[in-house]
PDB file of C-alpha atoms and ligand atoms in Angstrom:
ATOM      1  CA  MET A 144     -12.828  -6.251  12.747  1.00 89.00           C
ATOM      2  CA  ASN A 145     -14.197  -3.716  10.147  1.00 93.00           C
ATOM      3  CA  PRO A 146     -17.785  -5.167   9.034  1.00 95.00           C
ATOM      4  CA  LEU A 147     -16.743  -4.639   4.859  1.00 97.00           C
ATOM      5  CA  TYR A 148     -13.213  -6.589   5.934  1.00 98.00           C
ATOM      6  CA  PHE A 149     -14.372  -9.564   3.706  1.00 98.00           C
ATOM      7  CA  LEU A 150     -15.348  -7.362   0.811  1.00 98.00           C
ATOM      8  CA  VAL A 151     -12.288  -5.369   0.715  1.00 98.00           C
ATOM      9  CA  ALA A 152     -10.309  -8.253   1.429  1.00 98.00           C
ATOM     10  CA  GLU A 153     -11.441 -10.073  -1.558  1.00 98.00           C
ATOM     11  CA  ARG A 154     -11.177  -7.367  -3.627  1.00 98.00           C
ATOM     12  CA  ALA A 155      -7.600  -6.909  -2.681  1.00 98.00           C
ATOM     13  CA  TYR A 156      -6.799 -10.541  -3.621  1.00 98.00           C
ATOM     14  CA  HIS A 157      -5.885 -10.501   0.249  1.00 98.00           C
ATOM     15  CA  ARG A 158      -2.747  -8.092  -0.469  1.00 98.00           C
ATOM     16  CA  CYS A 159      -2.047  -4.774   0.956  1.00 98.00           C
ATOM     17  CA  GLU A 160      -3.186  -2.739  -2.033  1.00 98.00           C
ATOM     18  CA  TYR A 161       0.209  -0.381  -1.276  1.00 98.00           C
ATOM     19  CA  CYS A 162       3.260  -2.648  -0.991  1.00 98.00           C
ATOM     20  CA  ARG A 163       1.468  -5.658  -1.642  1.00 98.00           C
ATOM     21  CA  ALA A 164       2.179  -7.797   1.622  1.00 98.00           C
ATOM     22  CA  PRO A 165       0.154 -10.980   1.059  1.00 98.00           C
ATOM     23  CA  GLU A 166      -2.086 -11.846   3.933  1.00 98.00           C
ATOM     24  CA  SER A 167      -1.504 -15.252   4.372  1.00 96.00           C
ATOM     25  CA  ILE A 168       2.185 -14.295   6.271  1.00 94.00           C
ATOM     26  CA  PHE A 169       0.985 -12.801   9.122  1.00 94.00           C
ATOM     27  CA  ASN A 170      -1.020 -14.138  11.926  1.00 95.00           C
ATOM     28  CA  ALA A 171      -3.958 -11.914  11.492  1.00 96.00           C
ATOM     29  CA  VAL A 172      -5.902 -10.420   8.689  1.00 97.00           C
ATOM     30  CA  LEU A 173      -4.694  -6.925   7.300  1.00 98.00           C
ATOM     31  CA  GLU A 174      -6.177  -3.689   7.831  1.00 98.00           C
ATOM     32  CA  VAL A 175      -9.139  -2.045   6.541  1.00 98.00           C
ATOM     33  CA  GLU A 176      -8.151   1.734   5.670  1.00 98.00           C
ATOM     34  CA  HIS A 177      -9.774   5.011   4.123  1.00 98.00           C
ATOM     35  CA  ILE A 178      -7.894   5.814   1.322  1.00 98.00           C
ATOM     36  CA  ILE A 179      -9.252   9.761   2.013  1.00 97.00           C
ATOM     37  CA  PRO A 180      -8.394   9.484   5.646  1.00 96.00           C
ATOM     38  CA  VAL A 181     -11.958  10.471   8.038  1.00 96.00           C
ATOM     39  CA  VAL A 182     -10.583  13.599   9.088  1.00 95.00           C
ATOM     40  CA  ALA A 183     -10.301  14.688   5.819  1.00 95.00           C
ATOM     41  CA  GLY A 184     -13.897  13.848   4.961  1.00 96.00           C
ATOM     42  CA  GLY A 185     -13.326   9.911   3.706  1.00 97.00           C
ATOM     43  CA  THR A 186     -16.355   8.092   4.003  1.00 97.00           C
ATOM     44  CA  SER A 187     -16.227   4.453   5.600  1.00 97.00           C
ATOM     45  CA  THR A 188     -17.971   3.206   2.016  1.00 97.00           C
ATOM     46  CA  GLU A 189     -16.253   0.708   0.344  1.00 97.00           C
ATOM     47  CA  GLU A 190     -15.321   2.700  -2.673  1.00 97.00           C
ATOM     48  CA  ASN A 191     -12.660   4.626  -0.044  1.00 98.00           C
ATOM     49  CA  LEU A 192     -11.728   1.674   1.713  1.00 98.00           C
ATOM     50  CA  ALA A 193      -8.257  -0.585   0.946  1.00 98.00           C
ATOM     51  CA  LEU A 194      -6.829  -3.291   2.549  1.00 98.00           C
ATOM     52  CA  ALA A 195      -3.031  -2.510   3.813  1.00 98.00           C
ATOM     53  CA  CYS A 196      -1.006  -3.837   5.672  1.00 98.00           C
ATOM     54  CA  ARG A 197       0.456  -2.564   9.615  1.00 97.00           C
ATOM     55  CA  SER A 198       3.354  -0.962   8.333  1.00 98.00           C
ATOM     56  CA  CYS A 199       2.109   0.949   5.215  1.00 98.00           C
ATOM     57  CA  ASN A 200      -1.007   1.886   7.346  1.00 98.00           C
ATOM     58  CA  GLY A 201       0.986   2.832  10.145  1.00 98.00           C
ATOM     59  CA  PHE A 202       3.022   5.555   8.112  1.00 98.00           C
ATOM     60  CA  LYS A 203       0.180   6.726   5.988  1.00 98.00           C
ATOM     61  CA  ASP A 204      -1.731   7.418   8.944  1.00 97.00           C
ATOM     62  CA  SER A 205      -3.947  10.294   8.351  1.00 96.00           C
ATOM     63  CA  ARG A 206      -2.224  11.747   5.074  1.00 97.00           C
ATOM     64  CA  SER A 207      -3.739  11.998   1.512  1.00 96.00           C
ATOM     65  CA  SER A 208      -0.488  13.713  -0.040  1.00 97.00           C
ATOM     66  CA  TYR A 209       3.462  13.644   0.815  1.00 97.00           C
ATOM     67  CA  ALA A 210       6.242  16.151  -0.068  1.00 96.00           C
ATOM     68  CA  ASP A 211       7.574  15.420  -3.257  1.00 95.00           C
ATOM     69  CA  PRO A 212      11.580  15.986  -2.151  1.00 90.00           C
ATOM     70  CA  GLU A 213      12.393  16.709  -5.793  1.00 91.00           C
ATOM     71  CA  SER A 214       9.752  19.518  -6.406  1.00 93.00           C
ATOM     72  CA  GLY A 215       8.756  20.712  -2.773  1.00 94.00           C
ATOM     73  CA  GLN A 216       5.337  20.182  -3.848  1.00 96.00           C
ATOM     74  CA  ASP A 217       2.646  18.435  -1.737  1.00 97.00           C
ATOM     75  CA  GLU A 218       1.672  15.997  -4.288  1.00 97.00           C
ATOM     76  CA  ARG A 219      -1.306  12.930  -3.708  1.00 97.00           C
ATOM     77  CA  LEU A 220      -0.843   9.525  -2.528  1.00 98.00           C
ATOM     78  CA  TYR A 221      -1.752   6.596  -4.629  1.00 98.00           C
ATOM     79  CA  HIS A 222      -5.098   6.010  -4.388  1.00 98.00           C
ATOM     80  CA  PRO A 223      -6.135   2.121  -5.057  1.00 98.00           C
ATOM     81  CA  ARG A 224      -9.460   2.643  -6.435  1.00 97.00           C
ATOM     82  CA  GLN A 225      -8.296   5.542  -8.676  1.00 97.00           C
ATOM     83  CA  ASP A 226      -4.732   4.472 -10.002  1.00 98.00           C
ATOM     84  CA  ARG A 227      -3.424   1.391 -11.291  1.00 98.00           C
ATOM     85  CA  TRP A 228      -0.467  -0.148  -8.931  1.00 98.00           C
ATOM     86  CA  GLU A 229       1.554  -1.065 -12.194  1.00 98.00           C
ATOM     87  CA  GLU A 230       1.417   2.374 -13.319  1.00 98.00           C
ATOM     88  CA  HIS A 231       2.935   3.664 -10.374  1.00 98.00           C
ATOM     89  CA  PHE A 232       5.367   1.273  -8.726  1.00 98.00           C
ATOM     90  CA  SER A 233       7.675  -1.582 -10.074  1.00 97.00           C
ATOM     91  CA  VAL A 234       9.461  -4.069  -8.332  1.00 96.00           C
ATOM     92  CA  GLY A 235      13.453  -4.427  -8.517  1.00 93.00           C
ATOM     93  CA  SER A 236      14.062  -8.034  -9.255  1.00 86.00           C
ATOM     94  CA  GLU A 237      17.797  -7.971  -7.151  1.00 87.00           C
ATOM     95  CA  SER A 238      16.627  -5.977  -4.205  1.00 90.00           C
ATOM     96  CA  CYS A 239      12.911  -6.509  -3.734  1.00 95.00           C
ATOM     97  CA  GLU A 240      12.625  -2.263  -3.562  1.00 97.00           C
ATOM     98  CA  ILE A 241       9.676  -0.743  -4.830  1.00 98.00           C
ATOM     99  CA  VAL A 242      10.337   1.658  -7.303  1.00 97.00           C
ATOM    100  CA  GLY A 243       7.996   4.784  -7.846  1.00 97.00           C
ATOM    101  CA  LEU A 244       7.674   5.249 -11.796  1.00 97.00           C
ATOM    102  CA  THR A 245       5.639   8.616 -10.887  1.00 97.00           C
ATOM    103  CA  THR A 246       5.901  10.886  -8.733  1.00 97.00           C
ATOM    104  CA  ILE A 247       2.699   9.418  -7.257  1.00 98.00           C
ATOM    105  CA  GLY A 248       4.571   6.245  -6.547  1.00 98.00           C
ATOM    106  CA  ARG A 249       7.281   8.017  -5.775  1.00 97.00           C
ATOM    107  CA  VAL A 250       5.967   9.847  -2.588  1.00 98.00           C
ATOM    108  CA  THR A 251       3.828   6.706  -1.674  1.00 98.00           C
ATOM    109  CA  ALA A 252       6.462   4.509  -1.175  1.00 98.00           C
ATOM    110  CA  LEU A 253       8.804   7.150   0.667  1.00 98.00           C
ATOM    111  CA  CYS A 254       5.463   8.318   2.843  1.00 98.00           C
ATOM    112  CA  LEU A 255       4.672   4.651   3.506  1.00 98.00           C
ATOM    113  CA  LYS A 256       8.421   3.724   3.937  1.00 98.00           C
ATOM    114  CA  MET A 257       8.089   0.867   1.860  1.00 98.00           C
ATOM    115  CA  ASN A 258      11.192   0.154   1.468  1.00 98.00           C
ATOM    116  CA  SER A 259      12.441   0.054   4.948  1.00 98.00           C
ATOM    117  CA  ARG A 260      14.705  -2.735   6.408  1.00 97.00           C
ATOM    118  CA  SER A 261      11.848  -4.656   7.810  1.00 96.00           C
ATOM    119  CA  GLN A 262      10.197  -4.044   4.587  1.00 97.00           C
ATOM    120  CA  LEU A 263      12.526  -5.561   2.632  1.00 96.00           C
ATOM    121  CA  THR A 264      13.968  -8.426   4.879  1.00 96.00           C
ATOM    122  CA  ALA A 265      10.598  -9.614   4.678  1.00 96.00           C
ATOM    123  CA  ARG A 266      10.012  -9.017   1.095  1.00 96.00           C
ATOM    124  CA  GLN A 267      13.238 -11.601   0.361  1.00 95.00           C
ATOM    125  CA  PHE A 268      11.546 -13.950   2.254  1.00 95.00           C
ATOM    126  CA  TRP A 269       8.311 -13.652   0.442  1.00 95.00           C
ATOM    127  CA  VAL A 270       9.690 -14.153  -2.985  1.00 94.00           C
ATOM    128  CA  GLN A 271      12.044 -17.310  -1.771  1.00 94.00           C
ATOM    129  CA  LEU A 272       8.689 -18.282  -0.496  1.00 95.00           C
ATOM    130  CA  GLY A 273       7.165 -17.568  -3.968  1.00 95.00           C
ATOM    131  CA  LEU A 274       4.410 -15.565  -2.325  1.00 95.00           C
ATOM    132  CA  PHE A 275       5.481 -11.946  -3.728  1.00 94.00           C
ATOM    133  CA  PRO A 276       5.360 -10.536  -6.591  1.00 89.00           C
TER     134      PRO A 276
HETATM  135 ZN1   ZN B 484       1.739  -2.699   2.863  1.00 85.83          ZN
END
């Protein structure tokens, strides 16, 4: 386990900092990921670490930007230490989809496949359990 897991998890209220998956529904702790990937010069210090679920971390991989299909430009991904989640995302009350409110939110939701079938199915259960949003 990452030696900074407890600090990162407490700071994130034990939720994925991207899709807001609650850690309590998993049978293992969430992952500590590098916001700016190590291959891009990111450090393993607390300001560059975020708590992420397997799905978000897996799709984010070593990316910190993603091509916006609307502009064709590479846009940076949501940065949990610098950005406020509520400014970039909202959650559809019926669909439980995570909607990008900004370019950053939109490309992040796409890149991390936040509305994949498995993500949506799980999220609907979390809503029923009162664990989301
Ligand atoms: Zn996630």
